[in-house]
Tab-separated table of C-alpha atoms in Angstrom:
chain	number	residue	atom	x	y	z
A	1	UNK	CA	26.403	-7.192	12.399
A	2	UNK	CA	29.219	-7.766	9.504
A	3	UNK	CA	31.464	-7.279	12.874
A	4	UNK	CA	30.062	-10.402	14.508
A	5	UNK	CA	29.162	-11.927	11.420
A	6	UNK	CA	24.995	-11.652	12.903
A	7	UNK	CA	22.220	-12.703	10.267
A	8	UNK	CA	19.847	-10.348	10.440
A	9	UNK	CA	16.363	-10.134	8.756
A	10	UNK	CA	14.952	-6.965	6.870
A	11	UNK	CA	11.602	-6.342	6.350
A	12	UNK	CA	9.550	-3.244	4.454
A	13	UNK	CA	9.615	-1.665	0.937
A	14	UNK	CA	13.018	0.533	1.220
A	15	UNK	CA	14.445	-3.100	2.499
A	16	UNK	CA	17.709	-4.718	0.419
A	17	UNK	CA	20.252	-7.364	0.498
A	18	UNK	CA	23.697	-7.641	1.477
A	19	UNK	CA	26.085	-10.555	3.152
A	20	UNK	CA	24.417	-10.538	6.338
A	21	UNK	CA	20.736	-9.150	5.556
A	22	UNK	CA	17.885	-10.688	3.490
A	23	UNK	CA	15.184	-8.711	2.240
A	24	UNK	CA	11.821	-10.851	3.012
A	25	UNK	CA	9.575	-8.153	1.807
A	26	UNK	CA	7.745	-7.787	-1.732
A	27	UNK	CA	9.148	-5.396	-3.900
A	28	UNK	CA	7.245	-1.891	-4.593
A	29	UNK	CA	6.452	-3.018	-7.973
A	30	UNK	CA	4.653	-6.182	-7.141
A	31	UNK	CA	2.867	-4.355	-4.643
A	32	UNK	CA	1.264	-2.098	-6.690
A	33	UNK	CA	0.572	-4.968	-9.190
A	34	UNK	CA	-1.485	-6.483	-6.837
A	35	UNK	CA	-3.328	-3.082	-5.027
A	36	UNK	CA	-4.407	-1.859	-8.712
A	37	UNK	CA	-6.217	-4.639	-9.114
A	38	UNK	CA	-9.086	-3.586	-6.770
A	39	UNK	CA	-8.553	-0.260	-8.378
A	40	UNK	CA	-9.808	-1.496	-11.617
A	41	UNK	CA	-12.339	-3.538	-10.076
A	42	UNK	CA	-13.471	-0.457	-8.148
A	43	UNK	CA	-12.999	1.666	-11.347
A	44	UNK	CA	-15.630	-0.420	-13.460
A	45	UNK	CA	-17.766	-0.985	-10.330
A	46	UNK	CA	-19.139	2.651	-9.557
A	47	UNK	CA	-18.615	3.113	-13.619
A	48	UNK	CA	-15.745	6.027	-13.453
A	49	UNK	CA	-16.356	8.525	-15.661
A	50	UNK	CA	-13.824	10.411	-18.023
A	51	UNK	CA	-14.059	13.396	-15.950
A	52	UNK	CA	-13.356	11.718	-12.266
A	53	UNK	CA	-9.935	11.294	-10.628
A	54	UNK	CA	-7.773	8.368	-9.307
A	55	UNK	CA	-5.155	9.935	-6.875
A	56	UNK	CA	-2.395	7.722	-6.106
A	57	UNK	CA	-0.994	9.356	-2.723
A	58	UNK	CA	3.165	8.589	-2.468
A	59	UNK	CA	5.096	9.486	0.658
A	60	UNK	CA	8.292	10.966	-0.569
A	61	UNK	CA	10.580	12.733	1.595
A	62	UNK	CA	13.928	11.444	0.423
A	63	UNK	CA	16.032	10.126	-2.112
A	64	UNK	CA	15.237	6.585	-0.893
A	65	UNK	CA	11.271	7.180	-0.713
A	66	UNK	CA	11.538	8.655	-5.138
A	67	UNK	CA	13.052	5.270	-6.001
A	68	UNK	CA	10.106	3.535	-4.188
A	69	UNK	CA	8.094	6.022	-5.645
A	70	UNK	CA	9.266	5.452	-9.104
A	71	UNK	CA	9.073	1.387	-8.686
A	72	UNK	CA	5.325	1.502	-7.394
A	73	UNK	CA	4.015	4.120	-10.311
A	74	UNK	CA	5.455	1.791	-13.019
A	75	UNK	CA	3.682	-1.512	-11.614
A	76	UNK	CA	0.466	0.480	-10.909
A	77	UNK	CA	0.698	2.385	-14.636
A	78	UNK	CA	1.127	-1.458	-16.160
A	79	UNK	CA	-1.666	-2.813	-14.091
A	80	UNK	CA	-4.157	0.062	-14.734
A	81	UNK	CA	-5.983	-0.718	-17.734
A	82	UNK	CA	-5.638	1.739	-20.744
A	83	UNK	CA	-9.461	3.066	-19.987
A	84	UNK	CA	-8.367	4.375	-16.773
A	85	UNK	CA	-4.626	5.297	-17.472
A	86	UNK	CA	-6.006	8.986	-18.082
A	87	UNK	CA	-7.858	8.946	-14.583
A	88	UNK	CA	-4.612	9.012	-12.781
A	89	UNK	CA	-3.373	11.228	-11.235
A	90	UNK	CA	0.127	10.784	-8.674
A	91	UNK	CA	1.197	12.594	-6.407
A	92	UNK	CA	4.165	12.714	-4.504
A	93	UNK	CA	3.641	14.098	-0.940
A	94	UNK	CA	6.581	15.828	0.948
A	95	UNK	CA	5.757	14.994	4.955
A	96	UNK	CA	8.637	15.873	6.132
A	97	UNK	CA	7.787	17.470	9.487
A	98	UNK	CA	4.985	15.004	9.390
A	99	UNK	CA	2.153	17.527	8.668
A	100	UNK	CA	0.696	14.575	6.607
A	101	UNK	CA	-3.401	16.018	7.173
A	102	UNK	CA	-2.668	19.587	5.766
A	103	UNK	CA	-0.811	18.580	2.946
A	104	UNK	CA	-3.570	16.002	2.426
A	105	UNK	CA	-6.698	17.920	3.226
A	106	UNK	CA	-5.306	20.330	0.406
A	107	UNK	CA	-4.909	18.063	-1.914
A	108	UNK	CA	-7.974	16.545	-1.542
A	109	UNK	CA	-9.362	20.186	-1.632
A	110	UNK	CA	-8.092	20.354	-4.839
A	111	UNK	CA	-8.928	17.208	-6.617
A	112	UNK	CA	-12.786	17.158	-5.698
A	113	UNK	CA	-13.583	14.793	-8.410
A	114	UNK	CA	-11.601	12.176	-6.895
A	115	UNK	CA	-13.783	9.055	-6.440
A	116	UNK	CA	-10.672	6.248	-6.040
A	117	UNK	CA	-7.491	7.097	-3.645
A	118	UNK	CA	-4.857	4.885	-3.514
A	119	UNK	CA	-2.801	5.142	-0.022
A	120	UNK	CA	0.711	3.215	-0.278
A	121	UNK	CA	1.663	3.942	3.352
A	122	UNK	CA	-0.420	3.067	6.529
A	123	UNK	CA	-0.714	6.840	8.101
A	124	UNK	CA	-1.297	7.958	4.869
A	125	UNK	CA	-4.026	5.181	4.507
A	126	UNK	CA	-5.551	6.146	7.948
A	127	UNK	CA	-5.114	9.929	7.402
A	128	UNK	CA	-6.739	9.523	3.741
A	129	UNK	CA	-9.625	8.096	5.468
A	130	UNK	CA	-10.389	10.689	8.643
A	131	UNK	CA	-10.415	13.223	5.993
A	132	UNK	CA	-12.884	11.931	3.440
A	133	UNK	CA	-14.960	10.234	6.312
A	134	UNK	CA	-15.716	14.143	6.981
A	135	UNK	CA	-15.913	15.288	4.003
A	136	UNK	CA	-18.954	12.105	3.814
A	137	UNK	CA	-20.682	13.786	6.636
A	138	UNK	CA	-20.328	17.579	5.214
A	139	UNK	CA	-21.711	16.113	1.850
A	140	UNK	CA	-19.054	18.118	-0.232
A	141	UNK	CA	-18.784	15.527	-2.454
A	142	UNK	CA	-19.507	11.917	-3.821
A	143	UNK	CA	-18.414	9.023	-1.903
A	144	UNK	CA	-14.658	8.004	-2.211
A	145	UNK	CA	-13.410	4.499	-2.350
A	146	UNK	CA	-9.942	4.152	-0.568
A	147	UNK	CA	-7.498	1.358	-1.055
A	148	UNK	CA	-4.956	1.361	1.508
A	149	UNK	CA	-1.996	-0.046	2.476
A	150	UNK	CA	-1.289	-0.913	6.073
A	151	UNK	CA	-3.694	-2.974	8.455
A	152	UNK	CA	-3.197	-0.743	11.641
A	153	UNK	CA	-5.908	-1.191	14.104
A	154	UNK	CA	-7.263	2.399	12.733
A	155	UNK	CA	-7.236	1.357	9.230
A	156	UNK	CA	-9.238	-2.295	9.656
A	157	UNK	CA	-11.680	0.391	12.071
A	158	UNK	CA	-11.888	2.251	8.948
A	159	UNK	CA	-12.822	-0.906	6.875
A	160	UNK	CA	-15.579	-2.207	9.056
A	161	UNK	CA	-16.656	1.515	9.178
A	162	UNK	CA	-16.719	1.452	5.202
A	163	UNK	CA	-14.596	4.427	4.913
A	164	UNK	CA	-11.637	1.838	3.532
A	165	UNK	CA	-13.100	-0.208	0.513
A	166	UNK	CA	-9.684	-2.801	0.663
A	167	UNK	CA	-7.067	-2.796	2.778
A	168	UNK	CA	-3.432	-4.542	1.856
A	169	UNK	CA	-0.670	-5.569	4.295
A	170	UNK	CA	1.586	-8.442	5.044
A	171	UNK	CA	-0.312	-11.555	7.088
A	172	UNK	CA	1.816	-10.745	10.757
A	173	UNK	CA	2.151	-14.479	12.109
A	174	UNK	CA	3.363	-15.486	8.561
A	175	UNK	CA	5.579	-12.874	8.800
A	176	UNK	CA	7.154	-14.189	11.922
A	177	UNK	CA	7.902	-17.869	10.463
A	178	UNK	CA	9.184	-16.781	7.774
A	179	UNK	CA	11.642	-14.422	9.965
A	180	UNK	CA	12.626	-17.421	12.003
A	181	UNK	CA	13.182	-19.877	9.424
A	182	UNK	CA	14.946	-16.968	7.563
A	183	UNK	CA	17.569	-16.569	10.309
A	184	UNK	CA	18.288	-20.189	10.944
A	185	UNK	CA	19.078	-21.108	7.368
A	186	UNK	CA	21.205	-17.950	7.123
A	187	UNK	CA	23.545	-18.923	10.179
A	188	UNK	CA	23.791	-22.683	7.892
A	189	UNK	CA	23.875	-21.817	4.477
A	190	UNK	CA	26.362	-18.783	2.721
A	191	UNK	CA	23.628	-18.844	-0.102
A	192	UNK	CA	19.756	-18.808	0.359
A	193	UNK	CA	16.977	-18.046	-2.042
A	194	UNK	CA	15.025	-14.280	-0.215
A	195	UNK	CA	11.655	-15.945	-2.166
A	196	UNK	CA	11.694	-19.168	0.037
A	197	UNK	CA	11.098	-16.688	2.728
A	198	UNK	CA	8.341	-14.343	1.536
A	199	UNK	CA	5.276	-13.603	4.288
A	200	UNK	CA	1.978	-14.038	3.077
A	201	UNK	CA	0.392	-11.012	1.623
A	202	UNK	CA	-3.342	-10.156	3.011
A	203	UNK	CA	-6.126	-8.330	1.518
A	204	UNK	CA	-8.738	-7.324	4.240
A	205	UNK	CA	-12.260	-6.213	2.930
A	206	UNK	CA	-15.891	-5.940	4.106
A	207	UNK	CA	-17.600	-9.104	3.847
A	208	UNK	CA	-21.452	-9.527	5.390
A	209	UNK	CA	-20.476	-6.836	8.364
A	210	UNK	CA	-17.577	-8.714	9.283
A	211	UNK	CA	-13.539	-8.565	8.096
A	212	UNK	CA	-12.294	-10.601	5.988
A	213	UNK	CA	-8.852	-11.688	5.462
A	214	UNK	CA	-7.510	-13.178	2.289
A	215	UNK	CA	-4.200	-13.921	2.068
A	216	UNK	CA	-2.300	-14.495	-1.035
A	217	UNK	CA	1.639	-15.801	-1.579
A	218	UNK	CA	3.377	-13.132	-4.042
A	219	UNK	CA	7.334	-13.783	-5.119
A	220	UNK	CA	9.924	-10.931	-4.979
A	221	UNK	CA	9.865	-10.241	-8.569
């Protein structure tokens, strides 16, 4: 692309800037910002006890993946209020090999008093769910609230099923314009500002029977 001197737009977490890419993605900070939010609502709403568990699921199978990793725990650990902080519990997830259920299920084995999971990656979102929907209809435990990341066609399933209490992704037409009108200025200006271009973020929950999407406009920072 440098070659050719070709704009090109990036777009996910791991995403970054250079002379011929712009990042149009929020960072893994802000992200979590906004998903603990809804764990903190969820938190007071089913009245979490000192005893039950908030796992906060992170994909990490590279150096690349514990940066992310490291970004996301500090904006969830400033968003989580100091009530919950000793709820938490992260962990990092090693699916490399992509054997995401087992190394799931046996965490979720584990942890039985989990009542929130967090999900910051869409198979683990959609994985996250198949397993506790079973564990709902074995009646091994309580019922788990998920917040997810990712609005796959499986996940939004999962959120009409109930399975996914609130579901977080980027808006996809938004995320088109913004790509277009991202490229254009870049092949006219030397300089351009990545917020200018930032997608709308969504947040997709249960609403009378029926989905709904909110979307919200968050900045890079």
């Amino acid at each position: 692309a440098k070659a050719v001197d070709m704009p090109i737009v990036n777009y996910g977490m791991s995403a970054y800037n250079d002379k011929n890419i712009v990042s149009i993605h929020t960072k893994p900070y802000s992200v979590a910002g906004i998903m603990v939010k809804s764990v903190v609502d969820e938190a007071k709403r089913i009245k979490l006890s000192k005893k039950d568990l908030i796992l906060v699921f992170l994909k990490e199978c590279g150096t690349k993946d514990k940066k992310i990793n490291n970004k996301l725990i500090k904006g969830f650990s400033k968003g989580i209020s100091s009530k919950y902080k000793s709820n938490v519990k992260y962990i990092r997830v090693d699916a490399e090999g992509y054997d995401v259920s087992s190394k799931l299920k046996s965490h979720i084995n584990k942890y039985k008093n989990a009542r929130v999971v967090v999900c910051f990656d869409d198979e683990y979102t959609n994985v996250a769910s198949v397993l506790y929907s079973n564990k709902y209809k074995e009646k091994i435990s309580k019922k788990v609230a998920i917040i997810g990341y990712g609005a796959t066609n499986n996940n939004q399933d999962s959120v009409k099923e109930g399975i996914i209490k609130t579901l977080y992704s980027v808006e996809k037409i938004s995320l088109g314009y913004s790509s277009v009108e991202a490229l254009v200025d870049m092949k006219k200006k030397s300089d351009i500002d990545a917020n200018k271009y930032m997608p709308l973020f969504q947040k997709i929950v249960l609403e009378n029977d029926k989905l709904a999407f909110k979307n919200m406009k968050v900045t890079k920072k």
